[in-house]
Amino acid sequence: MAKAALIVNPFASGVTEARVAAVAAELGRAAEVETLLTAHPGHATELARESCGNGGCDAVFVFSGDGGFNEAVNGIDGDLPIGFVPGGGTSVLPRALGLPADPVAAATQLADALASGRLRRISLGRVNGRRFTFSAGIGFDAEAVRRMDARGRHEDGRRPGDLVFAATFLRVALERRIRYDPVLEVSGLGRAAFALVANTDPYSFAKRIPLHVAPEASFEGGLDVVAPVRVRPHTIPRFLRYVVTGHGQETATDILYAHDQDRIEVVCDVPMPLQADGEDLGDVERAVFEAERGALRVLV
């Protein structure tokens, strides 16, 4: 029987002891599973590298939110099959891959995929050396991610939910009175207020609503960049319509847009926050986004 590691973030909002046991049992139909719990930031990277390096396992599963998924893909070789079990408040990655939102149902599909060899090879992004799976950004969305991190966690170690995240985005916008001017340069495209880089569509979710920042992006292609030149109160309804419907941003005259890119370089006037898969990567004055085409074998 195949050997698999199940890396679990016990503090993710959708993870409980009962669900971990149920997920492990489902995966156990297809592999001998060793469950490994993360204890600190970056631990999933270490566990993936240590447990699955040098042929230590035949597959790795991650039961976590998107931060744990990001850490794991930064610790494995691209030839090792990996499966993502949704355990976070949003869990963008497994949803974008078509898996059920229920972790046990997702584990059932992943076990079947491992048993039958059902794999999908997808591309990854990399920004300043850090891999990301679905999105990265400089400026507005990265600032909101930082504000969420600053809120800390509840007593049980879990992060605040989606409603708090939405309120944080709104607060960041209102603090600037929804006025964003060009403060960075996207090489070859021009100046913009902030930049969003997508490895797939949707870029994220608002509860059940998919947000289509870069509607042409796909896991099988390169990277897409969407960068509003400037933002004013009267432009917000139009931008929201683009994101909800997935139409219009490709041809808008006040949005920089590029599809299927291998390399995107952004230079900022001043240090600006950078995020990847919802993880705060600090302030940067320059960011180089690169596509790793076909970098990961994903169980689906």
Coordinates of C-alpha atoms in Angstrom, one line a residue:
M1 CA 0.0 0.0 0.0
A2 CA 1.1 3.5 -0.7
K3 CA 2.5 5.7 2.1
A4 CA 1.2 9.2 2.6
A5 CA 1.7 12.1 5.0
L6 CA -1.3 14.0 6.2
I7 CA -0.2 17.5 7.4
V8 CA -2.8 19.2 9.5
N9 CA -3.0 22.7 10.8
P10 CA -5.0 22.1 14.1
F11 CA -5.7 25.9 14.4
A12 CA -7.4 26.3 11.0
S13 CA -11.0 27.3 11.4
G14 CA -12.6 24.2 9.9
V15 CA -10.3 21.7 11.6
T16 CA -11.4 19.6 14.6
E17 CA -10.2 16.4 16.1
A18 CA -13.2 14.6 14.9
R19 CA -12.7 15.9 11.3
V20 CA -9.0 15.0 11.4
A21 CA -9.9 11.4 12.3
A22 CA -12.6 11.2 9.6
V23 CA -10.3 12.7 7.0
A24 CA -7.5 10.3 7.9
A25 CA -9.9 7.3 7.8
E26 CA -11.0 8.2 4.3
L27 CA -7.5 8.7 3.0
G28 CA -6.6 5.4 4.8
R29 CA -8.6 3.5 2.2
A30 CA -5.9 4.3 -0.4
A31 CA -2.7 4.7 1.7
E32 CA -1.0 4.1 5.0
V33 CA -1.4 7.6 6.5
E34 CA 0.9 9.3 9.0
T35 CA -0.8 12.4 10.6
L36 CA 1.5 15.3 11.3
L37 CA 0.3 18.4 13.2
T38 CA 1.8 21.8 12.6
A39 CA 2.9 23.8 15.6
H40 CA 4.2 27.2 14.3
P41 CA 4.3 29.3 11.2
G42 CA 6.4 27.6 8.5
H43 CA 6.1 24.2 10.1
A44 CA 4.1 22.7 7.1
T45 CA 7.1 23.5 4.9
E46 CA 9.4 21.7 7.3
L47 CA 7.1 18.7 7.7
A48 CA 6.6 18.3 3.9
R49 CA 10.3 18.5 3.3
E50 CA 11.3 16.1 6.2
S51 CA 8.5 13.5 5.8
C52 CA 8.4 13.3 2.0
G53 CA 12.0 14.1 1.0
N54 CA 14.1 11.3 -0.5
G55 CA 11.1 9.1 -1.3
G56 CA 9.8 9.1 2.3
C57 CA 6.2 9.0 1.1
D58 CA 4.2 8.4 -2.1
A59 CA 1.8 11.3 -1.6
V60 CA 1.2 14.2 0.8
F61 CA -2.2 15.6 1.9
V62 CA -2.7 18.9 3.6
F63 CA -5.7 19.6 5.8
S64 CA -5.5 23.3 6.4
G65 CA -6.4 26.7 5.2
D66 CA -4.7 28.4 2.2
G67 CA -1.7 29.4 4.4
G68 CA -0.9 25.8 5.2
F69 CA -1.3 24.8 1.5
N70 CA 1.1 27.6 0.6
E71 CA 3.7 26.4 3.1
A72 CA 3.4 22.8 2.0
V73 CA 4.0 23.5 -1.7
N74 CA 7.1 25.4 -0.7
G75 CA 8.5 22.3 0.9
I76 CA 7.9 19.5 -1.7
D77 CA 9.3 18.3 -5.0
G78 CA 7.0 18.9 -7.9
D79 CA 6.8 15.2 -8.8
L80 CA 5.2 14.2 -5.5
P81 CA 1.4 14.0 -5.7
I82 CA -0.3 16.4 -3.3
G83 CA -4.0 16.7 -2.3
F84 CA -5.6 19.7 -0.5
V85 CA -8.3 19.1 2.1
P86 CA -10.3 22.3 2.8
G87 CA -9.9 23.3 6.5
G88 CA -9.9 27.1 6.4
G89 CA -12.5 29.8 6.4
T90 CA -12.3 30.2 2.6
S91 CA -9.9 27.5 1.3
V92 CA -9.6 29.0 -2.2
L93 CA -7.2 26.5 -3.6
P94 CA -9.2 23.2 -3.2
R95 CA -12.4 25.1 -4.3
A96 CA -10.6 26.4 -7.4
L97 CA -9.5 22.8 -8.1
G98 CA -13.2 21.7 -8.0
L99 CA -13.1 19.8 -4.6
P100 CA -16.1 19.8 -2.3
A101 CA -16.1 22.3 0.6
D102 CA -16.8 19.5 3.1
P103 CA -13.4 18.1 4.2
V104 CA -14.5 14.5 4.6
A105 CA -16.2 14.6 1.1
A106 CA -13.0 16.1 -0.3
A107 CA -10.9 13.4 1.4
T108 CA -13.1 10.7 -0.2
Q109 CA -12.4 12.1 -3.7
L110 CA -8.7 12.5 -3.0
A111 CA -8.4 8.9 -1.8
D112 CA -10.1 7.8 -5.0
A113 CA -7.8 10.0 -7.0
L114 CA -4.7 8.4 -5.3
A115 CA -6.0 4.9 -5.8
S116 CA -6.8 5.5 -9.5
G117 CA -3.8 7.7 -10.3
R118 CA -6.0 10.7 -11.1
L119 CA -3.7 13.6 -11.3
R120 CA -3.6 17.1 -12.8
R121 CA -0.4 19.0 -13.4
I122 CA -0.7 22.7 -12.6
S123 CA 1.5 25.7 -12.7
L124 CA 2.6 27.7 -9.7
G125 CA 3.6 31.3 -9.3
R126 CA 6.7 32.5 -7.5
V127 CA 7.3 36.0 -6.1
N128 CA 10.7 37.0 -4.9
G129 CA 11.5 33.3 -4.4
R130 CA 8.3 32.3 -2.6
R131 CA 5.9 30.0 -4.3
F132 CA 2.1 30.7 -4.4
T133 CA -0.8 28.7 -5.7
F134 CA -3.6 31.0 -6.7
S135 CA -2.8 34.7 -6.1
A136 CA -0.4 37.4 -4.9
G137 CA -0.6 41.1 -4.7
I138 CA 1.1 44.4 -3.9
G139 CA -0.7 47.2 -2.2
F140 CA -4.4 47.2 -1.3
D141 CA -5.1 43.4 -0.8
A142 CA -1.8 42.9 0.9
E143 CA -2.6 45.7 3.3
A144 CA -5.9 44.1 4.2
V145 CA -4.1 40.7 4.8
R146 CA -1.7 42.5 7.1
R147 CA -4.6 44.1 9.0
M148 CA -6.2 40.7 9.5
D149 CA -3.0 39.3 10.9
A150 CA -2.8 42.2 13.3
R151 CA -6.2 41.2 14.7
G152 CA -4.5 38.0 16.1
R153 CA -6.5 34.9 16.8
H154 CA -9.3 33.8 19.1
E155 CA -8.6 32.0 22.4
D156 CA -8.8 28.7 20.5
G157 CA -6.1 29.7 18.1
R158 CA -8.4 30.3 15.2
R159 CA -8.5 33.4 13.0
P160 CA -11.5 35.7 12.6
G161 CA -14.0 34.7 9.9
D162 CA -14.9 35.9 6.5
L163 CA -17.2 38.7 7.7
V164 CA -14.3 40.3 9.7
F165 CA -12.1 39.9 6.6
A166 CA -14.7 41.7 4.5
A167 CA -15.0 44.5 7.1
T168 CA -11.2 44.8 7.1
F169 CA -11.1 45.3 3.4
L170 CA -13.8 48.0 3.6
R171 CA -11.9 49.8 6.4
V172 CA -8.7 49.9 4.4
A173 CA -10.6 51.4 1.5
L174 CA -12.5 54.0 3.6
E175 CA -9.3 55.1 5.5
R176 CA -8.0 56.4 2.2
R177 CA -11.5 57.7 1.3
I178 CA -11.4 55.2 -1.6
R179 CA -8.7 57.2 -3.4
Y180 CA -5.7 55.3 -4.8
D181 CA -3.2 57.0 -7.1
P182 CA -0.4 55.5 -9.2
V183 CA 2.4 54.5 -6.8
L184 CA 4.1 51.6 -8.7
E185 CA 5.3 50.6 -12.1
V186 CA 4.4 47.3 -13.8
S187 CA 7.2 46.8 -16.3
G188 CA 6.1 47.1 -19.9
L189 CA 2.6 48.1 -18.9
G190 CA 2.7 51.4 -17.0
R191 CA 1.9 52.9 -13.7
A192 CA -0.8 51.8 -11.3
A193 CA -2.3 52.1 -7.8
F194 CA -1.8 48.5 -6.8
A195 CA -1.2 45.1 -8.6
L196 CA -3.0 41.8 -8.4
V197 CA -1.4 38.7 -9.8
A198 CA -3.4 35.6 -10.5
N199 CA -2.4 32.0 -11.2
T200 CA -6.1 30.9 -11.7
D201 CA -9.7 32.1 -11.8
P202 CA -11.3 32.7 -9.4
Y203 CA -8.9 34.9 -7.5
S204 CA -10.7 34.4 -4.3
F205 CA -14.2 33.9 -2.9
A206 CA -16.6 36.0 -0.8
K207 CA -18.4 33.2 0.9
R208 CA -20.0 31.3 -2.0
I209 CA -19.4 34.1 -4.5
P210 CA -16.3 33.6 -6.8
L211 CA -14.3 36.8 -7.4
H212 CA -13.0 36.9 -11.0
V213 CA -10.2 39.4 -10.8
A214 CA -8.4 37.8 -13.8
P215 CA -11.0 35.8 -15.6
E216 CA -8.6 34.4 -18.2
A217 CA -6.1 33.0 -15.7
S218 CA -5.8 29.2 -15.4
F219 CA -3.8 26.7 -13.5
E220 CA -2.4 25.4 -16.9
G221 CA -1.1 28.8 -18.1
G222 CA 1.2 31.5 -16.9
L223 CA 0.4 34.4 -14.7
D224 CA -2.1 37.2 -15.2
V225 CA -1.7 40.7 -13.8
V226 CA -4.6 43.2 -13.1
A227 CA -3.6 46.7 -11.9
P228 CA -6.0 49.6 -11.6
V229 CA -4.3 52.8 -12.7
R230 CA -6.2 54.8 -10.0
V231 CA -9.3 54.3 -7.9
R232 CA -12.0 56.8 -7.0
P233 CA -15.4 56.4 -5.4
H234 CA -17.2 56.6 -8.7
T235 CA -15.1 53.7 -10.2
I236 CA -15.8 51.3 -7.4
P237 CA -19.2 50.0 -8.7
R238 CA -17.7 49.3 -12.1
F239 CA -14.7 47.5 -10.6
L240 CA -17.0 45.4 -8.5
R241 CA -19.1 44.5 -11.5
Y242 CA -15.9 43.3 -13.3
V243 CA -14.9 41.1 -10.3
V244 CA -18.4 39.6 -9.8
T245 CA -19.2 39.0 -13.5
G246 CA -15.7 38.3 -14.8
H247 CA -16.1 40.6 -17.7
G248 CA -14.7 44.0 -18.6
Q249 CA -11.3 44.3 -16.9
E250 CA -9.5 42.9 -19.9
T251 CA -10.5 45.9 -22.1
A252 CA -10.9 48.7 -19.5
T253 CA -8.8 51.7 -20.3
D254 CA -8.0 52.5 -16.7
I255 CA -6.8 49.0 -15.8
L256 CA -3.4 47.5 -16.7
Y257 CA -4.0 43.9 -17.8
A258 CA -1.7 41.1 -19.1
H259 CA -2.5 37.5 -19.6
D260 CA -0.4 34.3 -19.6
Q261 CA 2.9 35.9 -18.6
D262 CA 6.1 34.1 -17.6
R263 CA 7.5 37.1 -15.7
I264 CA 6.0 40.2 -14.2
E265 CA 8.2 42.9 -12.6
V266 CA 6.7 45.6 -10.3
V267 CA 8.7 48.5 -8.9
C268 CA 7.2 50.6 -6.1
D269 CA 7.8 54.3 -5.4
V270 CA 8.0 53.4 -1.7
P271 CA 8.0 50.1 0.2
M272 CA 4.6 48.5 -0.1
P273 CA 3.1 45.3 1.5
L274 CA 3.3 42.1 -0.5
Q275 CA 1.1 39.0 0.0
A276 CA 1.0 35.5 -1.6
D277 CA -1.9 33.2 -1.0
G278 CA -3.1 35.4 1.8
E279 CA 0.3 35.3 3.6
D280 CA 2.0 38.6 4.5
L281 CA 5.5 38.7 3.0
G282 CA 6.5 42.1 4.3
D283 CA 7.2 45.4 2.6
V284 CA 9.0 45.4 -0.8
E285 CA 10.2 48.1 -3.3
R286 CA 10.5 45.5 -6.1
A287 CA 8.7 42.2 -6.8
V288 CA 9.4 39.7 -9.5
F289 CA 6.6 37.3 -10.2
E290 CA 7.5 34.2 -12.3
A291 CA 5.4 31.3 -13.6
E292 CA 6.5 27.8 -12.9
R293 CA 4.6 26.0 -15.6
G294 CA 3.6 22.5 -14.8
A295 CA 5.3 22.6 -11.5
L296 CA 2.9 20.5 -9.3
R297 CA 1.1 17.2 -9.6
V298 CA -2.2 17.6 -7.9
L299 CA -4.7 14.9 -6.8
V300 CA -8.2 15.9 -8.0

